[in-house]
CSV table of C-alpha atoms in Angstrom, one decimal:
chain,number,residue,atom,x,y,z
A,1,UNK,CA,11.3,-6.7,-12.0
A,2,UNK,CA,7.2,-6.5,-11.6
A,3,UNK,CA,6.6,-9.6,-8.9
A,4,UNK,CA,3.0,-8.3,-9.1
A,5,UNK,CA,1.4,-6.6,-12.0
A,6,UNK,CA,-2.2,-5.3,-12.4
A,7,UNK,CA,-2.3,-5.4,-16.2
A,8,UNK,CA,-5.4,-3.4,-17.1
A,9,UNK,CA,-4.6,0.2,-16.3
A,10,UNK,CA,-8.3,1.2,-16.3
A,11,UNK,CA,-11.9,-0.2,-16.1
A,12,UNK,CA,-15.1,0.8,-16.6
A,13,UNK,CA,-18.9,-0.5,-15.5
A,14,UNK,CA,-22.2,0.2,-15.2
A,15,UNK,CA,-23.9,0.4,-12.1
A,16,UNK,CA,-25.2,-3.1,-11.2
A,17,UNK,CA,-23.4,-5.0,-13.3
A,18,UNK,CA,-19.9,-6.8,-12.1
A,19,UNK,CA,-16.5,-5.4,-11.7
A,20,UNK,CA,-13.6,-7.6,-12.1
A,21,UNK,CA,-10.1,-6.7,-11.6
A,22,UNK,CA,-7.3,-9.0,-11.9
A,23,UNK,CA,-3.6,-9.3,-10.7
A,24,UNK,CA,-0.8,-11.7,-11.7
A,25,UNK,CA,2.2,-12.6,-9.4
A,26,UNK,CA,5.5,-14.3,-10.3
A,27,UNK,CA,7.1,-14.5,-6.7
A,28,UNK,CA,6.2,-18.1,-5.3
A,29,UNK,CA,7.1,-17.2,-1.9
A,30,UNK,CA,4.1,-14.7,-1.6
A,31,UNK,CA,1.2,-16.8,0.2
A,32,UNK,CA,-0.6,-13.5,1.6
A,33,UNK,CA,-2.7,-11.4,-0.6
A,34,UNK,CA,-5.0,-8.5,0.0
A,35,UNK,CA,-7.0,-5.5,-2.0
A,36,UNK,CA,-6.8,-2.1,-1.4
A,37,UNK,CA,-9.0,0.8,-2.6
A,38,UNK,CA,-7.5,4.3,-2.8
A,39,UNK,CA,-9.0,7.8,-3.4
A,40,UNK,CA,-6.0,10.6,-4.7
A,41,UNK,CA,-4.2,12.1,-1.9
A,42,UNK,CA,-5.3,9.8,0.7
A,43,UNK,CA,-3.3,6.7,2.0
A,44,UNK,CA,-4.8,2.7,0.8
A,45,UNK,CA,-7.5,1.8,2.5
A,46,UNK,CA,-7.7,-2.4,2.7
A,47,UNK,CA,-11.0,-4.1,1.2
A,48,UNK,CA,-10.2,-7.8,1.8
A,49,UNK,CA,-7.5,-10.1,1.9
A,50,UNK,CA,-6.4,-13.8,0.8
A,51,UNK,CA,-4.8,-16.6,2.5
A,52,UNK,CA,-2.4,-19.4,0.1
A,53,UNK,CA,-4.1,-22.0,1.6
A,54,UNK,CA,-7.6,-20.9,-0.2
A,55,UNK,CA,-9.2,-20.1,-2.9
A,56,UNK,CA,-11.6,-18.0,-2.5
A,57,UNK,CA,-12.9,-15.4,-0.1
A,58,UNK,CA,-16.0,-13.4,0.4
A,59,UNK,CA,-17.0,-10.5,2.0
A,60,UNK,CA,-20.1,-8.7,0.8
A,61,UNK,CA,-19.9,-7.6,-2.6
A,62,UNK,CA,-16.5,-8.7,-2.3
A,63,UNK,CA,-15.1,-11.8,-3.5
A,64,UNK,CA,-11.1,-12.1,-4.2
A,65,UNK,CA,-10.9,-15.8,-5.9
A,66,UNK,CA,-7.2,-17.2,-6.1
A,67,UNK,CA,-5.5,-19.6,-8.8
A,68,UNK,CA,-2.1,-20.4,-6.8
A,69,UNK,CA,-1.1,-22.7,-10.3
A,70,UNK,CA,-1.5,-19.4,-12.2
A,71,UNK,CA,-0.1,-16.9,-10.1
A,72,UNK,CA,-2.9,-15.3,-10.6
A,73,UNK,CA,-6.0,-13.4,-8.4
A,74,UNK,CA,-8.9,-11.3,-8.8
A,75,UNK,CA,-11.2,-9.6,-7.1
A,76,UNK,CA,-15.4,-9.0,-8.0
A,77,UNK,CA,-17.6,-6.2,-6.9
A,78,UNK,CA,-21.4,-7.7,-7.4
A,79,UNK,CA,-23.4,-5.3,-7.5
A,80,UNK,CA,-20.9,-2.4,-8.6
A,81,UNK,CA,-22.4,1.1,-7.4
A,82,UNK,CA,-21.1,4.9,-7.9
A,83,UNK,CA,-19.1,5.0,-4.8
A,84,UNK,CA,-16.8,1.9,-5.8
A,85,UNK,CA,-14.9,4.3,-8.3
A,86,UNK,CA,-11.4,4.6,-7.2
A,87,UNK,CA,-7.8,2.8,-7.7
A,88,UNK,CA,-7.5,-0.7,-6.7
A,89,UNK,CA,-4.2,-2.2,-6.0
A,90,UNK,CA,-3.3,-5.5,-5.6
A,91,UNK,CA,-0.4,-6.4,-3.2
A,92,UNK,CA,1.2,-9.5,-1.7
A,93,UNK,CA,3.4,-10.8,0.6
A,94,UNK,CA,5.2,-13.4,2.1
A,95,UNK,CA,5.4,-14.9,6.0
A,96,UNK,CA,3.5,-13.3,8.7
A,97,UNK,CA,4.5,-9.4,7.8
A,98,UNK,CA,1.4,-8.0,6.3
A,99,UNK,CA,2.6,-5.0,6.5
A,100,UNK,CA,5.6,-5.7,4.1
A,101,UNK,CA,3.8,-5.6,0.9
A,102,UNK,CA,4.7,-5.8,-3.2
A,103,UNK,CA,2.3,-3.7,-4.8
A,104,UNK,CA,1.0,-4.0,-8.3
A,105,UNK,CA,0.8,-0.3,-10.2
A,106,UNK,CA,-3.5,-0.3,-9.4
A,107,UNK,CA,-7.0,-0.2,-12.0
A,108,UNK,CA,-8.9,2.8,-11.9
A,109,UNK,CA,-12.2,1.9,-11.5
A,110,UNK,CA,-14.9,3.7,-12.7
A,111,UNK,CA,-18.7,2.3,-11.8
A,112,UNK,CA,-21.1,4.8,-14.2
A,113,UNK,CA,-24.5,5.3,-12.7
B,1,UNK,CA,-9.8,7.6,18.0
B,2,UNK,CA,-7.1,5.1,17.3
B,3,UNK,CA,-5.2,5.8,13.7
B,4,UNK,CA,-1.8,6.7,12.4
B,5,UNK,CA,-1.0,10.4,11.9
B,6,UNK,CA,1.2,11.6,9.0
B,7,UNK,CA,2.3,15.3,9.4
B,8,UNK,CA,2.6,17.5,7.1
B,9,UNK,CA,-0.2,16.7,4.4
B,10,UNK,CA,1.9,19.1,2.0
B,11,UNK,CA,5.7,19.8,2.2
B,12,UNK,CA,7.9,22.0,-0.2
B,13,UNK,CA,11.5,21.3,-0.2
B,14,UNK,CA,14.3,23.3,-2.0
B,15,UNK,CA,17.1,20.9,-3.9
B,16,UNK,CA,19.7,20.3,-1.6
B,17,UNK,CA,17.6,20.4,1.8
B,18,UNK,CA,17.0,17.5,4.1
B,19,UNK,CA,13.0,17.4,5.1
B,20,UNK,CA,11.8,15.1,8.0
B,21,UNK,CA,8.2,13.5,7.6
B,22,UNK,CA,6.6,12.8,10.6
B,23,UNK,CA,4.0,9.5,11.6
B,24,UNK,CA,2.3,9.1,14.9
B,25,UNK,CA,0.8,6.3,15.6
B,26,UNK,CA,-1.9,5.3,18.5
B,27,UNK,CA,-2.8,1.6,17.8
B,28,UNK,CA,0.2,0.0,19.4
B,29,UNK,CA,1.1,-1.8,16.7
B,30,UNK,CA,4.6,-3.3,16.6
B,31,UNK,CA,5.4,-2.5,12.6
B,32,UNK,CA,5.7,0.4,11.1
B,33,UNK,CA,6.7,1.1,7.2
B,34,UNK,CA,7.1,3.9,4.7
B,35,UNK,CA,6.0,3.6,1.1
B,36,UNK,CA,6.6,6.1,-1.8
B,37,UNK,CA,3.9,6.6,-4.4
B,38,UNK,CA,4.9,7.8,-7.8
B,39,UNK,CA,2.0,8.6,-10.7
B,40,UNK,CA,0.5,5.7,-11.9
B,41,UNK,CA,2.7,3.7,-10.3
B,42,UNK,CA,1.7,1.5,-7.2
B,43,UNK,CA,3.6,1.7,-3.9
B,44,UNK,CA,7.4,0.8,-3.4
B,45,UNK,CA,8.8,0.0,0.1
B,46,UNK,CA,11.4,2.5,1.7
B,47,UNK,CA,12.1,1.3,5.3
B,48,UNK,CA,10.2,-0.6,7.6
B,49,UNK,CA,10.8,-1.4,11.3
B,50,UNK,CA,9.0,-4.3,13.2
B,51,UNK,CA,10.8,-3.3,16.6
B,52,UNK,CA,11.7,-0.1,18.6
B,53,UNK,CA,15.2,0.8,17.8
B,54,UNK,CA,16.0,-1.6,14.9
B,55,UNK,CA,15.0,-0.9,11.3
B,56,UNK,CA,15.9,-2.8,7.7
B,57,UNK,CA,15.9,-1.5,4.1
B,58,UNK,CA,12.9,-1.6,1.7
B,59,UNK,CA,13.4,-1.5,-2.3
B,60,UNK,CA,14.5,2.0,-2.9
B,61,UNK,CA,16.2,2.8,0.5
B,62,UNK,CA,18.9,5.2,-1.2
B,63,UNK,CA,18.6,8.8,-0.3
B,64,UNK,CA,16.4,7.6,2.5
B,65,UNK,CA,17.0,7.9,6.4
B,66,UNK,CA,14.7,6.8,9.2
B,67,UNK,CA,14.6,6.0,13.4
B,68,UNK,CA,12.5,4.2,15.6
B,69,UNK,CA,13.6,5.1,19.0
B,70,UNK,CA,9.6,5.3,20.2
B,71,UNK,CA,7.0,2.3,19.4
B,72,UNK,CA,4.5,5.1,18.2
B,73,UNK,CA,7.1,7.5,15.8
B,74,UNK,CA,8.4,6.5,12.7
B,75,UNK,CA,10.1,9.3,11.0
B,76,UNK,CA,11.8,9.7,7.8
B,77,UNK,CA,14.1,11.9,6.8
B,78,UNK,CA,14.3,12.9,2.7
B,79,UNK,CA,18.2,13.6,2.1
B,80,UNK,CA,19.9,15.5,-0.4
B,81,UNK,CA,21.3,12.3,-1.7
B,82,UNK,CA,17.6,11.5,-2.9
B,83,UNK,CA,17.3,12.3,-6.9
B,84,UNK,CA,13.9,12.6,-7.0
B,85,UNK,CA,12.0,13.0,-4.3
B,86,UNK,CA,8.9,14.7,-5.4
B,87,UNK,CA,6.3,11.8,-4.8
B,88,UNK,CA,3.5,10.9,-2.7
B,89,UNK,CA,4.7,9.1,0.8
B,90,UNK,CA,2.7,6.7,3.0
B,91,UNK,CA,3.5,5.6,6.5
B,92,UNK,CA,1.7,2.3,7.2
B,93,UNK,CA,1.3,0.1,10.3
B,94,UNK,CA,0.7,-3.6,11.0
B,95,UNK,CA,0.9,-6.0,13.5
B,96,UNK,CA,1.6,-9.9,13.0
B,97,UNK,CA,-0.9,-11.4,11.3
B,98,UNK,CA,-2.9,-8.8,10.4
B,99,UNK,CA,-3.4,-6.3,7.7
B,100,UNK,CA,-1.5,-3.1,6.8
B,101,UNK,CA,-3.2,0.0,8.0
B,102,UNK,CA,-1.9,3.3,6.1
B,103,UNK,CA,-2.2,6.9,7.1
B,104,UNK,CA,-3.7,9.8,4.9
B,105,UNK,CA,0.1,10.7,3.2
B,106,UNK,CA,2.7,13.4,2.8
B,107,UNK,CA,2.6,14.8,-1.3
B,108,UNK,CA,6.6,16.6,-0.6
B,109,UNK,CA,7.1,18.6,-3.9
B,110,UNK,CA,11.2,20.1,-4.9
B,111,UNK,CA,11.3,23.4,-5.7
């Protein structure tokens, strides 16, 4: 059973313009939520994460906005350049083990120049 | 530097052999965990440990072995018993409160 699922297998976006990815959850006990970016053949590296008790967080170009009532998150890239083509995956977790993670099955990115 | 060191970054492995992965890591974190990536799939959790010598069972813990008797190694062990283990496998570390940190991955292909 998929506790977190990235629905949109793939995106693509022209330079400049905003990316959003989004991420659904079903498990209510997850009240930690982060992004990661990864390039083939190299491990996840993280981009920002997501506390239950907001609703938004920024960082940059980075926003991750959370709708606890909907299970559901995203995460915006404003501006999106060449370089921010990769997978993202969501993943979540619950308590104070971040390193115990669900992981939703990633978005290819692709930002066109 | 400070990071986490997975060892090999390629491994071939015969059906019916045991292969050991290896992760070193230098940032004294308490946690350490192993994830398996499959294509197009995101990652599934095979062990983790949060202290030295104790460890629990991720997701997909069959076919799996690891130990934990040093703070900085966290090997695991691929068993025969493991239908398919060609897949892509990160070791990650974390320490309360923070965020996961991964190393750079083992790709272990069967021959």
């Amino acid at each position: 059973d998929q506790q977190v699922k990235q629905n949109s297998p793939s995106l693509s976006v022209q330079e400049g313009r905003i990316s959003i990815l989004n991420c659904d959850y079903t498990n209510s006990m997850f009240d930690y939520f982060l992004w990661y970016k990864k390039y083939p053949a190299e491990g996840p590296t993280f981009l920002i994460s997501i506390s239950s008790i907001k609703d938004k967080n920024e960082d940059g170009r980075f926003t991750v906005f959370l709708n606890k009532s909907a299970k559901h998150l995203s995460l915006h890239i404003v501006p999106s350049q060449p370089g921010d083509s990769a997978v993202y995956f969501c993943a979540a977790s619950g308590g104070t083990s971040y390193g115990k993670l669900t992981f939703g099955q990633g978005t290819i990115l692709t930002v066109h120049p | 530097d400070g990071g986490i060191t997975q060892s090999p970054k390629y491994l071939f492995r015969k059906e019916g052999q045991n292969v050991t992965l290896s992760c070193e890591q230098n940032l004294n974190h308490d946690a350490m965990y192993w994830y398996r990536q499959d294509p197009g799939q995101g990652l599934r959790l095979i062990y983790y440990s949060q202290i030295v010598n104790d460890f629990q069972k991720g997701d997909i813990a069959e076919g799996y072995s690891v130990s934990r008797e040093k703070k900085e190694s966290f090997p695991l062990t691929v068993t025969s018993a493991q239908k398919n283990p060609t897949a892509f496998y990160l070791c990650a570390t974390a320490q309360r409160n923070t965020e996961a940190f991964f190393g750079q991955g083992t790709r272990l292909t069967v021959v």
